[in-house]
Coordinates of C-alpha atoms in Angstrom, one line a residue:
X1 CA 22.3 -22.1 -20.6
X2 CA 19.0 -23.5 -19.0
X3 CA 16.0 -22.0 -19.3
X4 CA 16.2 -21.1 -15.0
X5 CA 19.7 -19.5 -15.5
X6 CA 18.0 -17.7 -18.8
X7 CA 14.8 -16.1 -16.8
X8 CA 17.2 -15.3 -13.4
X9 CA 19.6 -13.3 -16.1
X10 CA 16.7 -11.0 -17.6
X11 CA 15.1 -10.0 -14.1
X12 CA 18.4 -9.3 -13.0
X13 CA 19.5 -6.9 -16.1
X14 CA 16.1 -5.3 -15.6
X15 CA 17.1 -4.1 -12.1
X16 CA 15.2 -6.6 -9.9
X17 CA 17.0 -7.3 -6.8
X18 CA 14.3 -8.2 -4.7
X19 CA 13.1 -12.0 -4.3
X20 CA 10.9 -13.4 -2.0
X21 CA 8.8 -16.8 -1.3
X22 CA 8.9 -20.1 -0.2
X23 CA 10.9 -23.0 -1.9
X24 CA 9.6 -26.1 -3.5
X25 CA 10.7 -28.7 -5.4
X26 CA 9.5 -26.6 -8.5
X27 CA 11.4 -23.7 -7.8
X28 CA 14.6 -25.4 -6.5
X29 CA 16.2 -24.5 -9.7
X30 CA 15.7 -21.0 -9.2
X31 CA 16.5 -20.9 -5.5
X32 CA 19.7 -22.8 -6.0
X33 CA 20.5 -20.0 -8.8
X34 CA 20.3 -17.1 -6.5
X35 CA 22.0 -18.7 -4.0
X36 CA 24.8 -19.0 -6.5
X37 CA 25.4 -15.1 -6.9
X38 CA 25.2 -11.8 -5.6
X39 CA 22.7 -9.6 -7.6
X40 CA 19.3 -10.4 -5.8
X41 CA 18.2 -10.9 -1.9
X42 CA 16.3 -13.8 -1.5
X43 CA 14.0 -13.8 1.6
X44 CA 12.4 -17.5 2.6
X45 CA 8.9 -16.9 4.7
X46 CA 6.8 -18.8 6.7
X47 CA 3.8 -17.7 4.8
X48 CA 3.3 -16.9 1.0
X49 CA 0.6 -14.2 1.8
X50 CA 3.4 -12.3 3.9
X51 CA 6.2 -12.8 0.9
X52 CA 3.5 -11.4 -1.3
X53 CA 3.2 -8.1 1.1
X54 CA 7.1 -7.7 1.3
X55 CA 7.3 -7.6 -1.9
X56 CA 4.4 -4.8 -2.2
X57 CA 6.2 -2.7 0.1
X58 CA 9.7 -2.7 -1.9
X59 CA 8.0 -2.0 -4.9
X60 CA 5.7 1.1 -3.9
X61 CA 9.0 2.5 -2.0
X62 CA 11.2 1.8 -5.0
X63 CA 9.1 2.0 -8.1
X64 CA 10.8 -1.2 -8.9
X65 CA 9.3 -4.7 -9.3
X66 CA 10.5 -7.6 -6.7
X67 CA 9.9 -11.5 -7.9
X68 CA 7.6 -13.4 -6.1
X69 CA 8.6 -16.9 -6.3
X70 CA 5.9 -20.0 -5.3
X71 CA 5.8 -23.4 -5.9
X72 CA 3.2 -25.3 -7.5
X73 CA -1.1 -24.8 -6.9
X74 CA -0.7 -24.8 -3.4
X75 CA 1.8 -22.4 -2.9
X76 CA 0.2 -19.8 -5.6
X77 CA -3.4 -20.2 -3.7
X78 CA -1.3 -19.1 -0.3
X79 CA 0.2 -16.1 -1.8
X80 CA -2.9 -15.1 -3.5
X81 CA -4.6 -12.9 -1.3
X82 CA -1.3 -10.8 -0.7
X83 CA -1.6 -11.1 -4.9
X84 CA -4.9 -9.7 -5.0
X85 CA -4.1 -6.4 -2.1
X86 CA -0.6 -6.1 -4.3
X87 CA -2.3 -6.0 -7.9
X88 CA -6.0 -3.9 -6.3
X89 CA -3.2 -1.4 -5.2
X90 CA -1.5 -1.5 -8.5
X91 CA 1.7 -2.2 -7.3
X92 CA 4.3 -3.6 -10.1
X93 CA 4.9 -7.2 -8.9
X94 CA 6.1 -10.0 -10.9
X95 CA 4.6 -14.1 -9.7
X96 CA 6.8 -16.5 -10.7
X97 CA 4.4 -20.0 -10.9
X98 CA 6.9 -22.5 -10.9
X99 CA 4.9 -25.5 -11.6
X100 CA 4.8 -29.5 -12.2
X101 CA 5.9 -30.6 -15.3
X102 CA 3.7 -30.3 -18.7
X103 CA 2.0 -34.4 -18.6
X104 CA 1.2 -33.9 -14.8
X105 CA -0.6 -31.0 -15.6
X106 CA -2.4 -32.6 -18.7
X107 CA -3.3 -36.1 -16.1
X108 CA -4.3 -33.5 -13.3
X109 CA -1.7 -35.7 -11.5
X110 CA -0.5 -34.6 -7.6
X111 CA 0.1 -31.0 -6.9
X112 CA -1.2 -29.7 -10.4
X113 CA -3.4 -26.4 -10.4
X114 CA -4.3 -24.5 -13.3
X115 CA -2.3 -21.6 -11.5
X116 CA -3.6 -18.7 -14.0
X117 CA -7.5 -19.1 -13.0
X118 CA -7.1 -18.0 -9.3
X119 CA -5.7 -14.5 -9.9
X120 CA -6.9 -14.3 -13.4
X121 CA -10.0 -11.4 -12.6
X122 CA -7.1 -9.2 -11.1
X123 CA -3.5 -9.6 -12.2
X124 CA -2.8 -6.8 -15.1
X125 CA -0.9 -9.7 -17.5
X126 CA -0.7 -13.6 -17.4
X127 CA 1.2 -15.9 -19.9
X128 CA 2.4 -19.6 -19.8
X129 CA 5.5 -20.7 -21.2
X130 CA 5.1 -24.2 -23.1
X131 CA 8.5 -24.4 -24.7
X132 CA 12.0 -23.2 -23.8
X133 CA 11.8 -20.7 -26.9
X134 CA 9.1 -18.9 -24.9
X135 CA 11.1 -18.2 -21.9
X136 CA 12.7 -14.7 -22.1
X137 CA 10.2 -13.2 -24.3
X138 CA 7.7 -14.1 -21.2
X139 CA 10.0 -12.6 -18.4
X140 CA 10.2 -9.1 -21.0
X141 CA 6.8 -8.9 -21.3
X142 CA 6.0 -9.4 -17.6
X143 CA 8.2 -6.8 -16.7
X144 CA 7.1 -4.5 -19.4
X145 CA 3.7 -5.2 -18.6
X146 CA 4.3 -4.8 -14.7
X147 CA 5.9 -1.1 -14.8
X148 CA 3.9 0.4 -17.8
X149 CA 1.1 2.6 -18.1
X150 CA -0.9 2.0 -15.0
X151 CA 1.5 -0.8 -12.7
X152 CA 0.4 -4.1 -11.9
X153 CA 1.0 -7.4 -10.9
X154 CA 2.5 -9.5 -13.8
X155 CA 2.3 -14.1 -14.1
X156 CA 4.5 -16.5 -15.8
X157 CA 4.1 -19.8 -15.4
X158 CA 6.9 -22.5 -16.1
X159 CA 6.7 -26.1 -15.8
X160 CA 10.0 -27.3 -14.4
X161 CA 10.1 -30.0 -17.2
X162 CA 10.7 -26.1 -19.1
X163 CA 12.8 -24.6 -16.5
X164 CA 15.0 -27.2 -16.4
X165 CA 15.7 -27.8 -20.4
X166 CA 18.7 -26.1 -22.0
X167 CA 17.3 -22.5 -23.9
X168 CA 19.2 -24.0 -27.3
X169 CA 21.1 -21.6 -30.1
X170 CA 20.1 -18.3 -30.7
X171 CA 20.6 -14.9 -29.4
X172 CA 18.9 -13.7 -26.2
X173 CA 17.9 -10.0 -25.9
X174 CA 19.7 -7.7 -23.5
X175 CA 17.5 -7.2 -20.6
X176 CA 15.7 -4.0 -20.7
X177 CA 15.5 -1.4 -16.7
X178 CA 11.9 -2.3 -15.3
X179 CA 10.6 0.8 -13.2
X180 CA 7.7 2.6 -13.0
X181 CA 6.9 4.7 -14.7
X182 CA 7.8 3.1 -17.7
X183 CA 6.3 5.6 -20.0
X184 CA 4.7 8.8 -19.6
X185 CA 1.8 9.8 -21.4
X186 CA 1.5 13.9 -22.2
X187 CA -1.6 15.4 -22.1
X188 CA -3.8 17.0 -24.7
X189 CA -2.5 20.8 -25.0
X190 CA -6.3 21.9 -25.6
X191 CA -7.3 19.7 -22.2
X192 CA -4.8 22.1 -20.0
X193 CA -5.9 25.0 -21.6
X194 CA -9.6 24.1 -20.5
X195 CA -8.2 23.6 -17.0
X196 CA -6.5 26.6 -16.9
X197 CA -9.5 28.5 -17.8
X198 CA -11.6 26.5 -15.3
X199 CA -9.3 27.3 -12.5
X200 CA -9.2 30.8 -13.2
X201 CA -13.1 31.0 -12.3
X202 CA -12.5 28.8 -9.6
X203 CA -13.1 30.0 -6.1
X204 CA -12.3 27.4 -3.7
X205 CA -10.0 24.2 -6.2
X206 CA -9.2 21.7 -4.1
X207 CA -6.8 18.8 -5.5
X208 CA -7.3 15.0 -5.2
X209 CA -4.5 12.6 -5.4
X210 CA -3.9 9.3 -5.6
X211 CA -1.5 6.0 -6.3
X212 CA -1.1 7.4 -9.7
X213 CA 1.0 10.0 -8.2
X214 CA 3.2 7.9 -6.5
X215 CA 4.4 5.6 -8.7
X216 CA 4.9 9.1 -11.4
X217 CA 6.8 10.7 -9.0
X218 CA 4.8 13.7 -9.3
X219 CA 5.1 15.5 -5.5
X220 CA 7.8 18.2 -6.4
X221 CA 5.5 19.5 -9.6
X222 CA 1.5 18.8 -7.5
X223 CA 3.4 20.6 -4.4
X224 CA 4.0 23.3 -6.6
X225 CA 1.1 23.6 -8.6
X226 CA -1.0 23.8 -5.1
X227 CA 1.6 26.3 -3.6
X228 CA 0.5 28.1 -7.2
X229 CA -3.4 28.1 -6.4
X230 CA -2.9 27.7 -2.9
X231 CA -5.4 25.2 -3.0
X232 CA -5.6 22.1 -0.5
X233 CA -4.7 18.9 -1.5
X234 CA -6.5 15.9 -0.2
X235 CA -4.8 12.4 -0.2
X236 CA -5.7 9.0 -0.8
X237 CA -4.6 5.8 1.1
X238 CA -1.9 5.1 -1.6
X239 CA -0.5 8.8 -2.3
X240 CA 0.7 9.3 1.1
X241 CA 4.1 10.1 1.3
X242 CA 3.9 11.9 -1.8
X243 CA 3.7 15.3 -0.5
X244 CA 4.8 16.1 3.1
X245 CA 1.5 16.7 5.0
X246 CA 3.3 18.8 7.4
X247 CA 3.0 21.6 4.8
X248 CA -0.5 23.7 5.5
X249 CA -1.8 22.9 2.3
X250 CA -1.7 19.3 2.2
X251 CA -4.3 17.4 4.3
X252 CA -4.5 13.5 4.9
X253 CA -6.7 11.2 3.2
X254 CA -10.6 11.6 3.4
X255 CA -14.1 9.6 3.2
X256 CA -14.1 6.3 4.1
X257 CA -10.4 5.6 5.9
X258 CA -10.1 9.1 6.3
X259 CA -11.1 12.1 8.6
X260 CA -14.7 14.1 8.4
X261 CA -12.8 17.9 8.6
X262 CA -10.2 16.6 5.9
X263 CA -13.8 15.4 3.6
X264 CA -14.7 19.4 3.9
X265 CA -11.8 20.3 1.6
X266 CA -13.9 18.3 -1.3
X267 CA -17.5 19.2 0.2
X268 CA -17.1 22.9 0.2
X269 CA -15.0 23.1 -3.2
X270 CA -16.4 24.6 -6.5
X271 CA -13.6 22.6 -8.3
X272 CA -12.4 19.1 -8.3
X273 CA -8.7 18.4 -9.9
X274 CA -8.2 14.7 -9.7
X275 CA -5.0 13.7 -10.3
X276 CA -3.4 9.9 -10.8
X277 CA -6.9 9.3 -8.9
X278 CA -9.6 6.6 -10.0
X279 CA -12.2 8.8 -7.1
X280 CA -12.7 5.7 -5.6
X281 CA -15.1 4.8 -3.0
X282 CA -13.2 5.3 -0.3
X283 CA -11.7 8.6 -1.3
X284 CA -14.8 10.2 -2.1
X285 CA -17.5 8.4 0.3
X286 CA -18.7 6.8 -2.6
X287 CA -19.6 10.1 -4.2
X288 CA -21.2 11.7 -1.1
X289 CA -18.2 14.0 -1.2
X290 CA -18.4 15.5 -4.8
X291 CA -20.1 19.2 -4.6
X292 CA -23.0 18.7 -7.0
X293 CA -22.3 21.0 -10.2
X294 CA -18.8 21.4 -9.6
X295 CA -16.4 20.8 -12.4
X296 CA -14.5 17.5 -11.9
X297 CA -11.3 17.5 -14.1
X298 CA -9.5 14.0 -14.4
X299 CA -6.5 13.3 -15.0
X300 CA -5.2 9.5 -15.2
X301 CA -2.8 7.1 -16.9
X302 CA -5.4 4.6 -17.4
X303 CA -8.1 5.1 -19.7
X304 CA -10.7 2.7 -18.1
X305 CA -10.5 4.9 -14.8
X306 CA -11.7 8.0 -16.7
X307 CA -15.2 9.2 -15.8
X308 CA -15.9 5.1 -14.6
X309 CA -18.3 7.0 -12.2
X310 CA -18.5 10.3 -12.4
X311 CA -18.5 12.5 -15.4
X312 CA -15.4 14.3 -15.7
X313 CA -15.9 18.6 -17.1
X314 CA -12.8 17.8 -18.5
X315 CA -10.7 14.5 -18.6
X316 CA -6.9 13.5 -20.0
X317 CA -5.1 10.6 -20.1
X318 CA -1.8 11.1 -19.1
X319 CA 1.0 10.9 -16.9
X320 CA 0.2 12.6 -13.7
X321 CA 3.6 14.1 -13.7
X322 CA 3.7 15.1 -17.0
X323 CA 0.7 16.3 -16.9
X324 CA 0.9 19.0 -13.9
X325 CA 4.5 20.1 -15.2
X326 CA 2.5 21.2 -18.1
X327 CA -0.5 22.8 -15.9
X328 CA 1.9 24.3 -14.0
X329 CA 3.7 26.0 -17.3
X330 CA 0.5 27.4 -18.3
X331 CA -0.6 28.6 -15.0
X332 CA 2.3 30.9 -14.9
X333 CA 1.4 32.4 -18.2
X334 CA -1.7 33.0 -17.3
X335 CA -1.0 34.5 -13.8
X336 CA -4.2 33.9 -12.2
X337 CA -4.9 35.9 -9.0
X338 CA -5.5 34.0 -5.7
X339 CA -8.3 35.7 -4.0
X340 CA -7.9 36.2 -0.5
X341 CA -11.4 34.5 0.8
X342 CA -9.5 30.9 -0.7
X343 CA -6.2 31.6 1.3
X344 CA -8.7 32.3 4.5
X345 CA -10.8 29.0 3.6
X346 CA -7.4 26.7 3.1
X347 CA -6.5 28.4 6.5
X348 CA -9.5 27.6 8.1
X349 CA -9.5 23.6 6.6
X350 CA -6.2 23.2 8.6
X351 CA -7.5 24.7 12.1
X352 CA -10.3 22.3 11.7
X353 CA -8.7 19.5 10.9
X354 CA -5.9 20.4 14.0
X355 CA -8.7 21.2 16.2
X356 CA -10.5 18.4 15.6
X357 CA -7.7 15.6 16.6
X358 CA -6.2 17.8 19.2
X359 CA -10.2 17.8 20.7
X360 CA -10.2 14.0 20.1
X361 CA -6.7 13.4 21.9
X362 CA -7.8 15.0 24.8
X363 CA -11.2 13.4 24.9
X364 CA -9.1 10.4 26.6
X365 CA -10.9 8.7 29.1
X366 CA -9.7 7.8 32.3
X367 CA -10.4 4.2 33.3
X368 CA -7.4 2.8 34.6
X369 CA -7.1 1.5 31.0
X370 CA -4.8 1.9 28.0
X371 CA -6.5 4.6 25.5
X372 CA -5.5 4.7 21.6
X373 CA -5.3 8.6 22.1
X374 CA -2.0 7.9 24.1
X375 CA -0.7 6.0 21.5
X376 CA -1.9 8.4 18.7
X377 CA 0.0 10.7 21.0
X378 CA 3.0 9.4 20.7
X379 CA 2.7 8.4 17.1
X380 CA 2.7 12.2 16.1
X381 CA 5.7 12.9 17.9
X382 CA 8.0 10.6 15.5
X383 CA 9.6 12.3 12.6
X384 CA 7.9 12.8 9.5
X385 CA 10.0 10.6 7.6
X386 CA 9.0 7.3 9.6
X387 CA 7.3 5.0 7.7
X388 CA 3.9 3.5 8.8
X389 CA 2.6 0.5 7.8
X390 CA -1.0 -0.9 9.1
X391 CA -3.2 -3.7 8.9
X392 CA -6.8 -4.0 8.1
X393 CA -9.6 -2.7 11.7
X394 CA -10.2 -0.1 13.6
X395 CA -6.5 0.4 14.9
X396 CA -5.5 1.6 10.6
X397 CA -7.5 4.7 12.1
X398 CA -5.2 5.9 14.8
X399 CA -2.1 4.9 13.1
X400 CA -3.1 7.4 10.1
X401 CA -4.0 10.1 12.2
X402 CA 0.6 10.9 11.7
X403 CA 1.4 13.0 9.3
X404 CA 3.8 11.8 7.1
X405 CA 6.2 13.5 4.6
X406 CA 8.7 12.6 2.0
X407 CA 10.6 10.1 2.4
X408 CA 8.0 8.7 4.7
X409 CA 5.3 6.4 3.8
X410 CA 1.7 5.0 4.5
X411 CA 1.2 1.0 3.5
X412 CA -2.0 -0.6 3.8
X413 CA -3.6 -3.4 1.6
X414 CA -6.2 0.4 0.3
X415 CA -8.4 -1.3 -1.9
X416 CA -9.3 -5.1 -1.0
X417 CA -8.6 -4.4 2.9
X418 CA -6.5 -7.2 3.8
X419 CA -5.7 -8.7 6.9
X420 CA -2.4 -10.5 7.5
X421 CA -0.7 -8.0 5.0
X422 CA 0.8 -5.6 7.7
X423 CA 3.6 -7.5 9.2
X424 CA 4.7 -8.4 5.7
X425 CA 4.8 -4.4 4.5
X426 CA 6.9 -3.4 7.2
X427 CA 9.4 -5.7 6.9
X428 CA 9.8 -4.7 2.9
X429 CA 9.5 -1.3 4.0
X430 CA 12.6 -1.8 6.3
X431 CA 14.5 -3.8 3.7
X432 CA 13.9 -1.1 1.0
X433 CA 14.2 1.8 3.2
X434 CA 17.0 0.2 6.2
X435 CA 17.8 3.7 7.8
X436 CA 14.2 5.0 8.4
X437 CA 12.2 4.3 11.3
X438 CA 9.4 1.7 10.7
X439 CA 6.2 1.3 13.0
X440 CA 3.8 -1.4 11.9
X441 CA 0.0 -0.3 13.2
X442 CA -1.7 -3.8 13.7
X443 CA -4.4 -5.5 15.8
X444 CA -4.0 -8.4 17.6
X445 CA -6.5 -10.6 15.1
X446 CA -4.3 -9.5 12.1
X447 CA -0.5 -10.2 13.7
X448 CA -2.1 -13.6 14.9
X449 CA -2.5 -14.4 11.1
X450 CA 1.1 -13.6 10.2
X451 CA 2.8 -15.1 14.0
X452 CA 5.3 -17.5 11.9
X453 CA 7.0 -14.9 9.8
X454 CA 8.4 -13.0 13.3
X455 CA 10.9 -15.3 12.5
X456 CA 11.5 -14.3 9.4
X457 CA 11.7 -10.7 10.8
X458 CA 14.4 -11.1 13.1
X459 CA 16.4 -14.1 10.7
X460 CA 16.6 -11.4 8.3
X461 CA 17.6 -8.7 10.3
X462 CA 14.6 -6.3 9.6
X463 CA 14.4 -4.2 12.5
X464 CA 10.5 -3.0 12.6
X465 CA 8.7 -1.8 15.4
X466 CA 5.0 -3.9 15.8
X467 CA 2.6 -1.6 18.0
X468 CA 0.0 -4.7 18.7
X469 CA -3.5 -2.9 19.5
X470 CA -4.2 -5.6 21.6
X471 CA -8.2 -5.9 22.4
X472 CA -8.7 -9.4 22.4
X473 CA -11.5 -8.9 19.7
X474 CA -12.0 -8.1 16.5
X475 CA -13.5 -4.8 16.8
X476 CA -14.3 -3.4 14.1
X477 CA -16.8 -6.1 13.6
X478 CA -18.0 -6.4 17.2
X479 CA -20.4 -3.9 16.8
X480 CA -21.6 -4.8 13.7
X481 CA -22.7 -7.9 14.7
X482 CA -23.7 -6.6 18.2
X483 CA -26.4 -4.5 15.6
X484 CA -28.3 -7.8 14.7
X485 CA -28.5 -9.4 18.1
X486 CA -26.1 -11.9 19.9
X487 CA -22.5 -11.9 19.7
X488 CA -20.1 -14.4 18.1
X489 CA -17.1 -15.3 16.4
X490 CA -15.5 -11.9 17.6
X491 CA -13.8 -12.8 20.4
X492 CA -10.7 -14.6 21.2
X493 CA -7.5 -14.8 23.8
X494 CA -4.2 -14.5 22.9
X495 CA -0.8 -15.4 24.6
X496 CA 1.6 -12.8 25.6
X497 CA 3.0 -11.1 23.0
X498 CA 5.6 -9.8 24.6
X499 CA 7.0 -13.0 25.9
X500 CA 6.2 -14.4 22.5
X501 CA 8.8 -11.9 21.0
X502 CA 11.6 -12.9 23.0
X503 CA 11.0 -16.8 21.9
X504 CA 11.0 -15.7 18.0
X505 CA 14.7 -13.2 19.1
X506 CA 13.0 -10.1 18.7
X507 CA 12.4 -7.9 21.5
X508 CA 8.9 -7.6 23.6
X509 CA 7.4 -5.0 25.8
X510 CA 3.7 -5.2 27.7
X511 CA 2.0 -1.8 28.0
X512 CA -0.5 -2.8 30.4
X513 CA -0.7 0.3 32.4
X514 CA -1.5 4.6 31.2
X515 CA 1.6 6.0 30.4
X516 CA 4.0 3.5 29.6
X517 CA 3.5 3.8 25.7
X518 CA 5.9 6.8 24.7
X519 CA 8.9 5.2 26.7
X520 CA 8.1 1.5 25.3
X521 CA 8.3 2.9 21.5
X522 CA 11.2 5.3 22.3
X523 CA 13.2 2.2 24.2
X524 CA 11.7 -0.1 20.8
X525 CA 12.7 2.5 18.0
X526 CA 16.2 3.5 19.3
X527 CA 17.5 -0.6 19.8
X528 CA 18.0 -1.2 16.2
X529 CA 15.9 -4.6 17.0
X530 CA 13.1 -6.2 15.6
X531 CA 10.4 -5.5 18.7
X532 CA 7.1 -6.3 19.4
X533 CA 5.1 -3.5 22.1
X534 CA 2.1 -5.2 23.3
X535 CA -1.0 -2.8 24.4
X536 CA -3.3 -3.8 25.6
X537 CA -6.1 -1.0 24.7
X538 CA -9.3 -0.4 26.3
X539 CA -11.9 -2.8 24.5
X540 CA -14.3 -0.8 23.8
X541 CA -12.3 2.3 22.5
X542 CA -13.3 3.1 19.2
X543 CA -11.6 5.3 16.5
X544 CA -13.3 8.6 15.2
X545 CA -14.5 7.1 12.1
X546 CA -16.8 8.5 9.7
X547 CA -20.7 7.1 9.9
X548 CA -20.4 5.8 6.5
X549 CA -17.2 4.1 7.5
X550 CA -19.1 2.8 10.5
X551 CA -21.6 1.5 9.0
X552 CA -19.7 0.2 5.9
X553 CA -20.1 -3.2 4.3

């Protein structure tokens, strides 16, 4: 057996069945292996950066790692920014480096890269593999690595001078399932007794989650625990889709890519319950949001992300499922009272929050121009389950103003704020999840980064829907730079889209005009087909962000 075969037979025993890249003469070998059976999808891109993004998508809907296959320095550098969004995110992801062989490397000869440095700062585990020994003890620990504890983005690196050599006697390991979560950590007892008794002198608990609970599949056990308290619950970017915000209690994400009525849930709290959350930046408006003096109980799988910033009352590291089945065992032995002023409070955080887009819908202007609010319009009129996916601008904004609810989903590069990752999400999002609707949010600068991979779209038969907010600017920077004085570097022309569609075999509709956008996506959704709707939005519409938001840097 060669080493190739060897590698190909562990990620396949471990339940990967997703591969994606571009080939090389480096990972020929591997590529010619898949080809030869039928455990694995392959899917050849245009762009290494969008194979990256498929692969991020398939993993956060699945729990499962996909294989990200690139070919020498060049080929790694290309992927790497869709690296970086996937591993920021901490979505389990394995890189395959297939590389030049061993002396090229040690001459710096044509094509060689020391492939570990460029991702080293933010992949979770990174190994070489010198000898054909090494092989499958590198794959295990990737994927072990990948799906444990808190999920990550996992290297190996193989010379093909390695791939290529026969693995030699001895007997290989049976592969070992790869899905998060891998392990889960159980709390302290003593730590859920504390926030038990914190709770009960709680008035107004309000509950923070974030990817944690996603990849822990903790939404049945945190829906109940809120139901319990009847306490809000306030998302994050990556937790969306973990509880259906269609139910009362559960808001949509706040602070920085989020909405100024759904930060009030954490302002006016005497309680903080963070669970799976780091309380990042952008959840908490970097801090702005946290009631000074309240108790801030954290819970998280990772021990580094434990009171990073803020000083947690009371902190465990553990499993965020785990960890709430248990809260929510000793909550009903303790039968704690919901007073009445916090069922009138969660009531009134939903009439704000409903108030305050149905006020910002119907703020519409009328110009003779294509408004976002008719498109928001629309978007909240698809079915909960759809599954959004957005790119990085102003346009994220309106696209997360839908709720969104089990099996549904939200994908955005959260943390590092990529562009040119949106096309790439929805098209893992439609090949992990085929019969749900898919509606990629995504501005005219970002789909004009990813333009080569529509072909991969409709090639491979993965029937999105691309709402282009089509401004003919990069506008969430315009005014930024309009701030300092004169404008440039903001401002460009694009072709058709529409037209551009049909060249690339997917289909393409122009919404030029008020009122054409519910019957473009209606006509777009129900044809099965990879489309492409073209608005072209009012310039200088902007999205009801917050100030901090606005002014972010």
């Amino acid at each position: 057996m060669k080493v190739y075969e060897a590698v190909l037979e562990q990620l396949f025993g471990a339940g990967v069945t997703h591969f994606a890249g571009m080939v090389g003469s480096t990972s020929a070998p591997y590529a010619s292996a898949l080809a030869s059976q039928n455990q694995a999808r392959y899917v050849g891109i245009r762009h290494e950066q969008v194979a990256a993004a498929i692969l991020d998508a398939t993993a956060r809907l699945s729990g499962k790692p996909g294989v990200l296959m690139v070919h020498g320095g060049s080929g790694l550098l290309a992927a790497s920014l869709g690296v970086a969004s996937a591993a920021l995110d901490s979505t389990p992801m394995v890189v395959l480096s297939a590389t030049q062989e061993r002396k090229a490397m040690e001459n710096g000869w044509w094509q060689t890269l020391d492939v570990q440095k460029p991702v080293g700062d933010f992949v979770k585990f990174q190994t070489r593999v010198e000898r054909p020994d090494q092989a499958v003890a590198a794959v295990r620990g990737a994927l072990r690595e990948s799906v444990s504890g808190k999920p990550g983005v996992a290297q190996i690196d193989i010379p093909i001078d390695v791939s290529v050599e026969d693995l030699g006697e001895g007997n290989v390991p049976a592969p070992v399932k790869a899905t998060a979560p891998m392990l889960r950590p159980f709390p302290d007892p003593d730590a859920v007794a504390k926030v038990v008794d914190l709770l009960g002198k709680a008035e107004r608990p309000v509950i923070l989650i974030g990817g944690g609970a996603n990849y822990s599949g903790a939404g049945a056990a945190i829906l109940a625990l809120a139901e319990m308290l009847q306490a809000p619950v306030v998302n994050s970017p990556t937790s969306r889709g973990v509880l259906p915000e269609t139910h009362p209690l559960v808001l949509g994400a706040s602070g920085i890519i989020g909405y100024e009525p759904i930060g009030d849930a954490i302002r006016e709290a005497d309680l903080v319950l963070a669970i799976g959350s780091r309380l990042s930046d952008l959840q908490t408006s970097r801090g702005e949001l946290l009631p000074t003096g309240a108790p801030l109980i954290q819970i998280d799988i990772d021990p580094a992300a434990i009171g990073r910033e803020y000083p947690a009352t009371v902190a465990a590291v553990a499993d965020a499922k785990a960890f709430t089945e248990a809260l929510n065992k000793a909550l009903e032995a303790a039968a704690l009272k919901v007073p009445d002023a916090r069922r009138n409070w969660v009531v009134s955080l939903d009439q704000r929050y409903v108030a305050w887009r149905t006020d910002w819908i119907t703020s519409e202007p009328d110009n003779g121009q294509v408004q976002p609010q008719e498109i928001v319009a629309a978007l909240l009129e698809q079915p909960p389950e759809t599954i959004f996916t957005h790119g990085a601008g102003d346009h994220g904004f309106y696209g997360f103003m839908a709720a969104v609810d089990p099996p549904g989903a939200h994908l955005v590069s959260t943390r590092l704020g990529a562009m040119g990752c949106a096309l790439g999400l929805a098209m893992g999002a439609k090949w992990e999840r085929p019969d749900q609707p898919v509606i990629a949010c995504i501005g005219d600068g970002d789909l004009m980064l990813q333009l080569g991979d529509l072909e991969t779209m409709a090639r491979e038969r993965l029937p999105a829907v691309l709402v282009v907010f089509n401004n003919f600017r990069l506008g969430s920077q315009r005014k930024r730079v309009e701030a300092y004085g004169p404008v440039i570097g903001v401002d460009h022309g694009n072709p058709d889209f529409a037209k551009l569609a049909e060249l690339f075999e997917c289909r393409g509709f122009r919404v030029d005009t008020p009122g054409q956008f519910a019957g473009a996506l209606k006509e777009a959704l129900t044809s099965g087909e990879p489309c492409i709707i073209d608005v072209i939005v009012d310039p200088d519409a902007r999205p009801p962000r917050i100030e901090m938001s606005r002014e972010a840097r």
